[in-house]
Coordinates of C-alpha atoms in Angstrom, one line a residue:
Chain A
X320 CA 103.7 114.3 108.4
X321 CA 103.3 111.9 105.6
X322 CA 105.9 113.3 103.7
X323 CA 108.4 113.1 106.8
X324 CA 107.9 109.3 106.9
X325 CA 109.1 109.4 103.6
X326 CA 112.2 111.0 104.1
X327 CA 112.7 109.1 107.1
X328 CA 112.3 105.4 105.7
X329 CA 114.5 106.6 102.7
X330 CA 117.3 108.0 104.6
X331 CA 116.9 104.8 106.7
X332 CA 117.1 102.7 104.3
X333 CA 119.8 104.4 102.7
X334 CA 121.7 104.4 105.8
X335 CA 121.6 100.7 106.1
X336 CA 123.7 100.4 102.9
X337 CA 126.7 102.7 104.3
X338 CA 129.1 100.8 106.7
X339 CA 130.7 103.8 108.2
X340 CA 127.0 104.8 109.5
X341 CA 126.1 101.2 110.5
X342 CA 129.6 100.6 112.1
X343 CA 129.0 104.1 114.3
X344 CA 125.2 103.2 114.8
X345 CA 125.6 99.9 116.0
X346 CA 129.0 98.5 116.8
X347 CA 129.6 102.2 119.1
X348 CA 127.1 101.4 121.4
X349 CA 127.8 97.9 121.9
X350 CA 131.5 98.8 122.3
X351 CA 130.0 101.6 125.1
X352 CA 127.9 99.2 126.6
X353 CA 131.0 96.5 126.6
X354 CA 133.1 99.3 127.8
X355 CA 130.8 100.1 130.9
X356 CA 130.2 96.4 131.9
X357 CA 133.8 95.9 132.4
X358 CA 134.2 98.9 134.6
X359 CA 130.9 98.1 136.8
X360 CA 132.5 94.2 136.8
X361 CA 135.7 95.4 137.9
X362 CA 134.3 98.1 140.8
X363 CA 133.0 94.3 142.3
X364 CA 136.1 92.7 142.8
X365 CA 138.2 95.5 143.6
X366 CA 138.8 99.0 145.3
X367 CA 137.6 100.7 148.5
X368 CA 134.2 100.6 149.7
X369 CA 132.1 103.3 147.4
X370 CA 134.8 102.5 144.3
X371 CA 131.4 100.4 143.2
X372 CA 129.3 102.9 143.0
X373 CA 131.3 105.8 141.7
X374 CA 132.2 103.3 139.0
X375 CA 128.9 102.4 138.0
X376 CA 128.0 106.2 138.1
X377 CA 131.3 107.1 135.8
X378 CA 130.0 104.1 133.5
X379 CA 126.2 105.7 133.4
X380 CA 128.3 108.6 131.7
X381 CA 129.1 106.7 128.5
X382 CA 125.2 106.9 127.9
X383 CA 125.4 110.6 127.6
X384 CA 128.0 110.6 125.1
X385 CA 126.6 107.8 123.0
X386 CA 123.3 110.5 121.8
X387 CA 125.7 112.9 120.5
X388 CA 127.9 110.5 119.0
X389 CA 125.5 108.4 117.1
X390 CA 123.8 111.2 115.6
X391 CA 126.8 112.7 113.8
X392 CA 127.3 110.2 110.9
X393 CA 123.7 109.5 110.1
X394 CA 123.3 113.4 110.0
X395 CA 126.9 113.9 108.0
X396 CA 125.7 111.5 105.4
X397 CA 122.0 113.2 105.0
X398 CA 123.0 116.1 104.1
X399 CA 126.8 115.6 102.8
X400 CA 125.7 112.7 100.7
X401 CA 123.1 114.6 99.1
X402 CA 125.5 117.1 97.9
X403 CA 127.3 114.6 97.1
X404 CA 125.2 112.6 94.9
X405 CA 123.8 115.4 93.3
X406 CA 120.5 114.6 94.3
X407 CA 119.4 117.8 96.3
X408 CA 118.1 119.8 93.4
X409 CA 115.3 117.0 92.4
X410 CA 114.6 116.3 96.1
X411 CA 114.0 120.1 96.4
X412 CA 111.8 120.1 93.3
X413 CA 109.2 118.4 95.0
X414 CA 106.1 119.6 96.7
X415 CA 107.4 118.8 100.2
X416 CA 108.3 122.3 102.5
X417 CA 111.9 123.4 103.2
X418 CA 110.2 122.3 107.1
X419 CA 109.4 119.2 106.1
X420 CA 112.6 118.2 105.0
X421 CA 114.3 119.8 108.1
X422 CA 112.0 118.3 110.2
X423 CA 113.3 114.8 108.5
X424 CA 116.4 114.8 108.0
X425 CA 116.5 116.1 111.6
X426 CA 114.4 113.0 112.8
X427 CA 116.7 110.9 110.8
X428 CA 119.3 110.7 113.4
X429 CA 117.6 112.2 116.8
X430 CA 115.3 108.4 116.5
X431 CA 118.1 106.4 116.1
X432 CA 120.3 108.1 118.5
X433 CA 117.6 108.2 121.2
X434 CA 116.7 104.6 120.6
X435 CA 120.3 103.2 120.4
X436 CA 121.4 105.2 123.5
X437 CA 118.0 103.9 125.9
X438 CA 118.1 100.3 124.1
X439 CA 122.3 100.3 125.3
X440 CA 121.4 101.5 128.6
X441 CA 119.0 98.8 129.2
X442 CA 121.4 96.0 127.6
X443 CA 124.2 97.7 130.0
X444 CA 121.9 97.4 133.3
X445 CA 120.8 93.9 132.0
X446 CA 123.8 92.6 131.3
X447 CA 125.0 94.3 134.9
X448 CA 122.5 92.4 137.0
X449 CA 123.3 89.3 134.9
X450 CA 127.0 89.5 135.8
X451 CA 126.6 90.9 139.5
X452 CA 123.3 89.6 140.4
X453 CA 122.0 93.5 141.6
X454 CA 122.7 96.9 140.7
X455 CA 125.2 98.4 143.3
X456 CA 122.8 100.0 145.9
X457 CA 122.3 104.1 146.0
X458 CA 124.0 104.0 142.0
X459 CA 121.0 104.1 140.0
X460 CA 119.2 107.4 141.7
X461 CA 116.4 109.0 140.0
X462 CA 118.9 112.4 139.0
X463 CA 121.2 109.6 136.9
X464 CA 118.0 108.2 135.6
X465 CA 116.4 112.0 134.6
X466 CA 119.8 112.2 132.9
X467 CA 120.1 109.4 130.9
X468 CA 116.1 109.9 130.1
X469 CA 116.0 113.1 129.9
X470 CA 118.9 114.4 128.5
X471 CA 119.1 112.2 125.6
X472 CA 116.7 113.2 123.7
X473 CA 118.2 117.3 124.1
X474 CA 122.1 116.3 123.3
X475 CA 120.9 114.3 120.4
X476 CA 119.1 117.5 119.1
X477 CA 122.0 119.7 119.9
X478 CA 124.5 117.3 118.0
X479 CA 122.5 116.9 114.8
X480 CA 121.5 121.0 114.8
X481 CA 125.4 121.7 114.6
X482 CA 125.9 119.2 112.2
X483 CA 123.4 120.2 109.7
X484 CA 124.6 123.7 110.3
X485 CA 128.3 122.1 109.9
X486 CA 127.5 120.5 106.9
X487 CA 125.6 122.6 105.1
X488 CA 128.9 124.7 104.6
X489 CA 131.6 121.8 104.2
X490 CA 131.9 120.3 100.9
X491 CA 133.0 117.1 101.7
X492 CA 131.8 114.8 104.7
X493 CA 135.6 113.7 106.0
X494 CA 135.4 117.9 106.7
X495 CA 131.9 117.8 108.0
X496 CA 132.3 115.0 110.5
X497 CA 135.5 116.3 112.1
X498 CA 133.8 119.8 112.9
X499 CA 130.6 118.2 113.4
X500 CA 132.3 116.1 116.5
X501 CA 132.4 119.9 118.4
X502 CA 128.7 118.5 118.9
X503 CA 130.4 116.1 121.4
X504 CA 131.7 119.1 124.0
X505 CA 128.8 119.5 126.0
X506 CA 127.9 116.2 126.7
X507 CA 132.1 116.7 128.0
X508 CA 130.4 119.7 130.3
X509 CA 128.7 117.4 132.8
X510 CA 131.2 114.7 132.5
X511 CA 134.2 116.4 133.8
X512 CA 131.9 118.4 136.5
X513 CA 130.6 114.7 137.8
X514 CA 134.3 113.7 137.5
X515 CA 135.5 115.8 139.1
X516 CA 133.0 115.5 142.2
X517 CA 132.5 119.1 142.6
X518 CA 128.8 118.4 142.9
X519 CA 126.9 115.2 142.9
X520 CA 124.7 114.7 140.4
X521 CA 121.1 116.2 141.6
X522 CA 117.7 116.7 139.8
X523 CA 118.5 120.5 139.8
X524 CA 122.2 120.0 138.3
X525 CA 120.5 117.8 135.4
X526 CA 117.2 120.5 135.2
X527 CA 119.7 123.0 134.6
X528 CA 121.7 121.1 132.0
X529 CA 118.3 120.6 129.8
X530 CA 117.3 123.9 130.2
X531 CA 120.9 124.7 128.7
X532 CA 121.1 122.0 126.2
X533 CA 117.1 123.5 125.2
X534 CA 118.7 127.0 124.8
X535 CA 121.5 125.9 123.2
X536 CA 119.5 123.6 120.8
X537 CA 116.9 126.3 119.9
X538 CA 120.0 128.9 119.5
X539 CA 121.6 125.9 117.0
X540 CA 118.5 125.2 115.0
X541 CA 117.3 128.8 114.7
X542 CA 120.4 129.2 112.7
X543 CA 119.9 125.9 111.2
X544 CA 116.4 126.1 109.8
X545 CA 117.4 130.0 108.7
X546 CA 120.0 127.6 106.5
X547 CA 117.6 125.1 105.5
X548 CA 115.7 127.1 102.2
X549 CA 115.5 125.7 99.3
X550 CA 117.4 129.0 98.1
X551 CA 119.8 128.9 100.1
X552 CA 120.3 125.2 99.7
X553 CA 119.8 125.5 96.1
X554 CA 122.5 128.4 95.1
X555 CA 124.7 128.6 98.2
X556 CA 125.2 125.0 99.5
X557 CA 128.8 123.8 97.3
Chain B
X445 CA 101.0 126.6 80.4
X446 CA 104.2 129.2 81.1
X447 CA 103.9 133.1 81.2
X448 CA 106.6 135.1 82.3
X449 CA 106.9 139.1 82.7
X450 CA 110.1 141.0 83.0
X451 CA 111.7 137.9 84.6
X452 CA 115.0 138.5 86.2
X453 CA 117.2 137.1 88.6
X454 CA 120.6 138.3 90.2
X455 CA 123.0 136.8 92.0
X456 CA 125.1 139.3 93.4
X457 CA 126.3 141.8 91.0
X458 CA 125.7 139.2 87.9
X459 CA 122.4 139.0 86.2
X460 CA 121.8 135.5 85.6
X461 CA 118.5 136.2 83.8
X462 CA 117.2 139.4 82.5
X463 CA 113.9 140.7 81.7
X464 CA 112.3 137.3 79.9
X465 CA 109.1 137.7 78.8
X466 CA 107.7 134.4 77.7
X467 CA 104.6 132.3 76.6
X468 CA 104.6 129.1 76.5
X469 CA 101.4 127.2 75.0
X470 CA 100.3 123.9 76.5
X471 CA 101.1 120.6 74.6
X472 CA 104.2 122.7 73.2
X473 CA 107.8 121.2 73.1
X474 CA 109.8 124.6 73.8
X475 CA 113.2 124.4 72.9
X476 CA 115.2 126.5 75.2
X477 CA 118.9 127.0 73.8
X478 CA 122.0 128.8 74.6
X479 CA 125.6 128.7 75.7
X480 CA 127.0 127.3 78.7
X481 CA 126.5 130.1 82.0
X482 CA 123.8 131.7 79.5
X483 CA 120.9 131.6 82.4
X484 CA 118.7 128.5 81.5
X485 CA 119.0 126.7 84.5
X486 CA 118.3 129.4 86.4
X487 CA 115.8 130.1 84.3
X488 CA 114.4 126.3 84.7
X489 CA 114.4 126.4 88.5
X490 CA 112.6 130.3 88.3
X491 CA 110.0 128.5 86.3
X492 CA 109.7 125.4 88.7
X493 CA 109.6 127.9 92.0
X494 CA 112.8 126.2 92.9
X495 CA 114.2 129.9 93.6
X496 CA 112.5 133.6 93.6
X497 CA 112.9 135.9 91.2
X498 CA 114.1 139.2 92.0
X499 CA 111.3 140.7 89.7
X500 CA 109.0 140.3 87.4
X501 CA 105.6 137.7 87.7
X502 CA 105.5 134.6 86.1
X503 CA 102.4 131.9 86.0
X504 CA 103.2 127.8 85.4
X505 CA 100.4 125.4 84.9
X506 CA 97.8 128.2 85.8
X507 CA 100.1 128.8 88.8
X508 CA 101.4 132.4 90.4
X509 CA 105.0 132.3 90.9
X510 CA 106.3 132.9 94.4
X511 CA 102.0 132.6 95.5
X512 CA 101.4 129.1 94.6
X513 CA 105.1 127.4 94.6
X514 CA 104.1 124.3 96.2
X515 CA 101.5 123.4 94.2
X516 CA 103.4 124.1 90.9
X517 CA 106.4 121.8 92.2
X518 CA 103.5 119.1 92.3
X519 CA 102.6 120.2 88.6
X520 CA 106.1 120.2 87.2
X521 CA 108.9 117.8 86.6
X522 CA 112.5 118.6 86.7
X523 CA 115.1 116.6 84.8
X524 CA 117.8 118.4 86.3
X525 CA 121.4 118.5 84.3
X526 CA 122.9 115.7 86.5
X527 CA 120.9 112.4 87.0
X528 CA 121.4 113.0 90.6
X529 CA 119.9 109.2 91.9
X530 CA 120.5 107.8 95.0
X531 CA 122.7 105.5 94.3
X532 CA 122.6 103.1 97.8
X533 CA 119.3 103.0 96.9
X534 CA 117.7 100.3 94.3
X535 CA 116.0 101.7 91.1
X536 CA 112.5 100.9 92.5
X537 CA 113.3 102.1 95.9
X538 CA 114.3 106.0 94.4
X539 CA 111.6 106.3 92.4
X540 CA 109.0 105.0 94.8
X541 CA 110.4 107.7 96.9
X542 CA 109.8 110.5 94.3
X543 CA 106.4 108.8 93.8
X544 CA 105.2 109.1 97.5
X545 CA 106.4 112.7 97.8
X546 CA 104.8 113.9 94.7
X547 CA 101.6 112.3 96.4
X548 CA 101.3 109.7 93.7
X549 CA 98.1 107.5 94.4
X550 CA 99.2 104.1 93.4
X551 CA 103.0 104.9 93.5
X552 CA 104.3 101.2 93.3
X553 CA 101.9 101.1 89.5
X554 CA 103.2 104.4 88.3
X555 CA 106.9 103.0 89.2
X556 CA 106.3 99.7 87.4
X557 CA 105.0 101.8 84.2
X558 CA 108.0 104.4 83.6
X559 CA 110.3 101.4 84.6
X560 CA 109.0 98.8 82.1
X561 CA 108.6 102.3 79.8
X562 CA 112.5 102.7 80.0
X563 CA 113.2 98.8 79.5
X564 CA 114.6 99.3 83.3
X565 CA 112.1 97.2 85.1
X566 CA 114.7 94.0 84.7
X567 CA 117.2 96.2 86.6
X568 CA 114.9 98.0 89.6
X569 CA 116.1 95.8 92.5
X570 CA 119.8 96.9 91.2
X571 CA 121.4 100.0 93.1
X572 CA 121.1 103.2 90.8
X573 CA 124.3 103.8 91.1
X574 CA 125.4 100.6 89.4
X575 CA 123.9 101.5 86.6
X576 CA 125.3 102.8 83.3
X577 CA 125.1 106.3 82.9
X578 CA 122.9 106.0 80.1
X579 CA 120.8 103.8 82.2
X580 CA 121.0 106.4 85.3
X581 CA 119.6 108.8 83.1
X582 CA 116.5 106.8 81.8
X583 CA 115.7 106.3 85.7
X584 CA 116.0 110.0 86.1
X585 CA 113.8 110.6 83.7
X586 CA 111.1 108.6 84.7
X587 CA 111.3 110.2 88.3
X588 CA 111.0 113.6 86.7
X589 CA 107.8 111.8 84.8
X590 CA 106.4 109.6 87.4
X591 CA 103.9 111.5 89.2
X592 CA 102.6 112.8 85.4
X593 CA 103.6 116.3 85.5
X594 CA 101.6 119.1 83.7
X595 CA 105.0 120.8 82.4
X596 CA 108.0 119.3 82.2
X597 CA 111.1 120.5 82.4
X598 CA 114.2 118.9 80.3
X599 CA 117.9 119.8 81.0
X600 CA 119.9 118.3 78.3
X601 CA 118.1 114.5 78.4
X602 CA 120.2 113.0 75.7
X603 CA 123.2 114.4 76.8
X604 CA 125.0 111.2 78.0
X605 CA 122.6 108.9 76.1
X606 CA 123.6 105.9 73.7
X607 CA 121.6 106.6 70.2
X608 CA 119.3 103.9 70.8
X609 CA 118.1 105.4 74.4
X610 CA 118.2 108.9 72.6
X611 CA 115.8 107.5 70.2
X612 CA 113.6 106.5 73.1
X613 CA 113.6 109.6 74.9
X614 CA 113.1 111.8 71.5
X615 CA 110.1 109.6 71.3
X616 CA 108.8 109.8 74.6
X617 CA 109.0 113.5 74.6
X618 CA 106.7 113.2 71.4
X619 CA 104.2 110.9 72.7
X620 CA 104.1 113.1 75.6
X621 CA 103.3 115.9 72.9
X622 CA 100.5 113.9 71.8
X623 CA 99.2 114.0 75.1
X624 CA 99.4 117.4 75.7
X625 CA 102.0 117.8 78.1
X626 CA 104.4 120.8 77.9
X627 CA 108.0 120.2 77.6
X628 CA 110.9 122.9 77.9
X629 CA 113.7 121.7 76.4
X630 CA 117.2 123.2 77.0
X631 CA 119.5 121.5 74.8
X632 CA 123.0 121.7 73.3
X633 CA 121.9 119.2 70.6
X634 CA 120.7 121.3 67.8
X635 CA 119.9 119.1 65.7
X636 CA 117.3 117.9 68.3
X637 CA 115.6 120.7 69.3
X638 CA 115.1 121.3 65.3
X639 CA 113.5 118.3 65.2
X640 CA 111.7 118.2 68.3
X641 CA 110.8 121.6 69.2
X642 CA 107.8 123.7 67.7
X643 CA 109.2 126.7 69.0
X644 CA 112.6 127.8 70.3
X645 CA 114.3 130.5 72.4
X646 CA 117.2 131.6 71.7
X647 CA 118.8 133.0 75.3
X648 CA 121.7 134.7 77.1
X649 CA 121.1 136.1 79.7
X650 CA 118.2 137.6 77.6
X651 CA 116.1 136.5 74.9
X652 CA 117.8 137.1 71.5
X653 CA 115.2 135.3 69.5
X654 CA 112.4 133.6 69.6
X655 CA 110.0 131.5 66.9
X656 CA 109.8 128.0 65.4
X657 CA 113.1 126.9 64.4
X658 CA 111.8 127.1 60.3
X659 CA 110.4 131.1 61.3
X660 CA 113.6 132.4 62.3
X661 CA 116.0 130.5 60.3
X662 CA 113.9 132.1 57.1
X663 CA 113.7 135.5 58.8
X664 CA 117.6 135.3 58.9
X665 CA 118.3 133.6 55.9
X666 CA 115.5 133.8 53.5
X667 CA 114.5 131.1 51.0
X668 CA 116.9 130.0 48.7
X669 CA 116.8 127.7 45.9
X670 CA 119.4 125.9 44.6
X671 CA 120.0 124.9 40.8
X672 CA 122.6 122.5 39.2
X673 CA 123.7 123.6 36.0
X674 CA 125.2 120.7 33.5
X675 CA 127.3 123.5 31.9
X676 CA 126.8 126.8 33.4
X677 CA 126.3 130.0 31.2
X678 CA 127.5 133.1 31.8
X679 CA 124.9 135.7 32.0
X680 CA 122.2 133.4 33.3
X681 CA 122.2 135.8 36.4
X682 CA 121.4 139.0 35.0
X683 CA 118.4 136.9 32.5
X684 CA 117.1 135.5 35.6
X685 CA 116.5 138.8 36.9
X686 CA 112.4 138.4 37.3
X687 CA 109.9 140.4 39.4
X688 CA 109.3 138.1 42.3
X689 CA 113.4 137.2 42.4
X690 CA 114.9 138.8 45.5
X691 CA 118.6 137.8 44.6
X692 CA 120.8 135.5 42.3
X693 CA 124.1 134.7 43.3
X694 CA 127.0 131.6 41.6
X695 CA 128.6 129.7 43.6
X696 CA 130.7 126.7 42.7
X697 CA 128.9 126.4 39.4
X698 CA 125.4 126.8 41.4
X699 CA 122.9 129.3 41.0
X700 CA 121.5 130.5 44.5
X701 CA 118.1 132.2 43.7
X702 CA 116.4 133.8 47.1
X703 CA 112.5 133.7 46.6
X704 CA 109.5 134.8 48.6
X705 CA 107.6 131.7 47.9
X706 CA 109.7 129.2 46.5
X707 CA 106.7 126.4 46.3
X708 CA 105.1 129.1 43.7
X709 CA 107.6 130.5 42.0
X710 CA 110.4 127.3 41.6
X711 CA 108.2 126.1 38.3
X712 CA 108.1 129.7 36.6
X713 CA 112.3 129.8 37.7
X714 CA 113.1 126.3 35.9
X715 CA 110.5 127.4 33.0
X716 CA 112.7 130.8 32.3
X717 CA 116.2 128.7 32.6
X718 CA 114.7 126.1 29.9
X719 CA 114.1 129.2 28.0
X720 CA 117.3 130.4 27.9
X721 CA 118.8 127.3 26.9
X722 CA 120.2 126.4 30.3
X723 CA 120.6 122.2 31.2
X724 CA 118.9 122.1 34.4
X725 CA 120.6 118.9 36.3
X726 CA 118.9 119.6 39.5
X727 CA 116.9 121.7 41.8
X728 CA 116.6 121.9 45.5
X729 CA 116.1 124.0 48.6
X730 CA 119.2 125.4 50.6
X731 CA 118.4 124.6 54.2
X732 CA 120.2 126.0 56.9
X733 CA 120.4 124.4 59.8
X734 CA 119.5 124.9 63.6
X735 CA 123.4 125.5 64.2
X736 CA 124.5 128.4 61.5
X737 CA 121.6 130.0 63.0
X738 CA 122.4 129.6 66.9
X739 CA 125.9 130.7 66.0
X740 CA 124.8 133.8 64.0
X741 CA 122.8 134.8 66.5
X742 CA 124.8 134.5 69.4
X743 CA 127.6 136.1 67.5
X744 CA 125.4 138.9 66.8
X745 CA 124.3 139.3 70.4
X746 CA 128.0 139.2 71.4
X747 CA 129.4 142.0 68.9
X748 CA 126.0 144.1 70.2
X749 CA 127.1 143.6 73.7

């Protein structure tokens, strides 16, 4: 465990330094959380009667994007920017496990993401009640909450599972991010099916989600931990 | 400190390293030589349980290979090729990183001590990568250093050093000597692992030689003295045809007289050329170098293969 908080305050602190990271870690949640204010504001002053709440539910989507999102560049740059520094092979030449370094670089974005997403939502439904004095009534239900709670943490783990497996074959990270944003499709799944108003969303519809996002995420990071040793790393990683 | 036995390593249908038995003694600087794709940084990361081999045992620091990896990587350092620092990172910040990994009990004393070794300590809140590369390569020394390895493992560390930094690594790696650390040099610089190294290994692929740099450049070349005439004589070749005198040969004017045991038999060799009238000017020992030898060799190994 020690050796993880290692990884993880370095790769923190190296992400800090790299706008591209900090511009998608912090500026894409505020522009998500601007984004869904402005819908919710304008579902007050306009449409037919239920345009409020099916606004305010559309704009609740936004938070399911933002975990797969934030996760890619932070995840790109761990493992692309080692490759591209050079610095794998002394990293890999210390006493910490081939799981311990998966386990942090993992952790490297799945925190960040998680947090960033949660502390949005919260700015978004302050910033709501701030602007419309209430949350529109029967819009916040306990299946959009489950979602927003429980989902995050599983499409966070999903994105940064295909990106290390992404990225552990691309050679540079302009590559790596543009596959690694297939992440994003499903976290598209639910939105279009909510969109769409096939089905409303229900504590069910979101249980099965996770347990689909679990799958996939286990399927994702079986592959990716079978990638993640230090031979493999070491001599086919280029 | 290193024992190997019938290393190899493939990758794919190439043999990267074949059959390398070694013994490495502890406090020795092992100079590990050869040409570019030979095998020695495979052979550097078999030895630091970086990768496995495909067979053959090995033991490092009192360590089984592919048994006890973990706890060799904590009794190695690697200096690997390229400096390979993170460069949005500060100087102090990297290394302290490397420190707390390798488990380091007061990592932020071991950091200031490598970094006021290197003359770097002015320069740790800089980012590594603005450093010169000189300077980037001091840092990564001291990271392959800082947590006091047992065995340490050098790929080319002078390689993009100024003289003056080359002077500073040449004499950290013999201080370290002097403290009994083990050092496995691979070098392209000759003329450093001559000076540096007790013993060297000549490699490609598979060992082609193997002894102190003065052992095997004598086993190739012999001893040979050299002796400035003031007027050379003819026949002075055939006179100086004496028991313990393996061979006598001209050249430019020169006589080149191979001996046994040149500190013994030079006086009784400039005693018989007085004798026979000859002006001795002066007298010296042909050296060979490090080089002639390494590109013997390899040529050797080359025309066998």
């Amino acid at each position: 465990m020690r050796r993880i908080s290692v990884i993880l305050f370095k790769e923190w602190k190296e992400s800090l330094r790299n706008k591209m990271i900090l511009f998608g870690a912090i500026f894409l949640p505020l522009l998500m959380v601007g984004a869904a204010v402005a819908m919710v504001y304008q579902g007050r002053t306009s449409g037919p009667p239920g345009a409020e709440v099916a606004l305010f539910n559309t704009a609740l989507m936004y938070f399911l994007i933002l975990p797969v999102i934030i996760p890619l560049a932070i995840a790109v740059y761990s493992i692309v920017g080692e490759k591209e520094q050079g610095t794998l092979e002394p990293l890999l030449a210390t006493p910490i496990s081939d799981w311990e370094l998966f386990v942090g670089k993992a952790l490297v974005s799945v925190l960040p993401a998680v947090v960033l997403t949660w502390g949005s939502f919260g700015l978004f439904l302050g910033v709501s009640v701030a602007l419309l004095g209430r949350i529109p009534p029967h819009a916040l239900t306990a299946p959009w909450l489950a979602a927003v709670f429980g989902l995050t943490p599983l499409l966070s783990l999903f994105s940064v599972g295909v990106t290390m497996l992404v990225s552990s074959r691309a050679t540079d990270a302009r590559a790596a991010y543009e596959f690694s944003s297939l992440a994003v499709l499903p976290a598209l799944v639910p939105l279009i099916i909510y969109s769409t108003r096939k089905t409303i969303v229900s504590l069910g519809l979101v249980a099965v989600e996770g347990v689909v996002l679990l799958v996939g995420s286990a399927v994702v990071l079986y592959f990716a931990i079978r990638m993640f040793r230090r031979e493999q790393i070491l001599t086919r990683w280029k | 400190m290193i024992a190997t036995e019938g290393l190899t390593r493939r990758f794919g249908d190439l043999v990267a390293v074949e059959n390398l038995d070694l013994v490495v003694a502890k406090g020795e600087v092992f100079g590990f030589l050869g040409p570019n794709g030979a095998g020695k940084t495979t052979t550097i990361r078999l030895l630091s349980a970086l990768i496995a081999p495909d067979a053959g045992t090995g033991t490092v620091a009192g360590l089984e290979l592919g048994r006890q990896n973990r706890a060799i990587r904590q009794r190695v350092g690697v200096l690997t090729e390229t400096p390979g620092l993170y460069k949005r990172l500060s100087v102090g910040d990297g290394l302290l990183f490397f420190a707390r990994l390798y488990s380091v009990p007061d990592p932020a004393r071991e950091v200031e001590r490598y970094l006021r070794l290197f003359d770097l300590w002015d320069r740790r809140r800089d980012l590594a990568g603005s450093l010169s590369k000189g300077m980037q390569q001091k840092v990564a020394i001291a990271r392959a250093l800082v947590h006091d390895p047992a065995v340490l493992f050098l790929d080319e560390p002078t390689a993009s050093l100024d003289p003056e930094a080359a002077k500073v690594v040449r004499d950290l790696i013999e201080t370290l000597r002097t403290k009994e650390r083990t050092i496995f040099l691979c070098t392209h610089n000759l003329d450093e692992a001559d000076r540096l190294c007790d013993r060297v290994a000549l490699f490609k692929r598979r060992l082609i030689a193997l002894g102190s740099p003065q052992e095997l450049k004598e086993g190739r070349y012999g001893r040979r003295t050299v002796v400035h005439l003031a007027h050379p004589r003819p026949g002075l070749e055939e006179a100086l045809r004496l028991p313990f005198v393996k061979k006598v040969e001209r050249v430019d004017g020169k006589l080149l007289v191979s001996l046994a045991d040149p500190e013994r038999q030079n006086p009784v060799l400039v005693r018989r050329l007085v004798e026979l009238g000859a002006e001795v000017q002066f007298v010296n020992e042909l050296r060979y170098s490090l080089e002639d030898l390494y590109l013997d060799l390899l040529e050797g190994s080359d025309a066998a293969h």
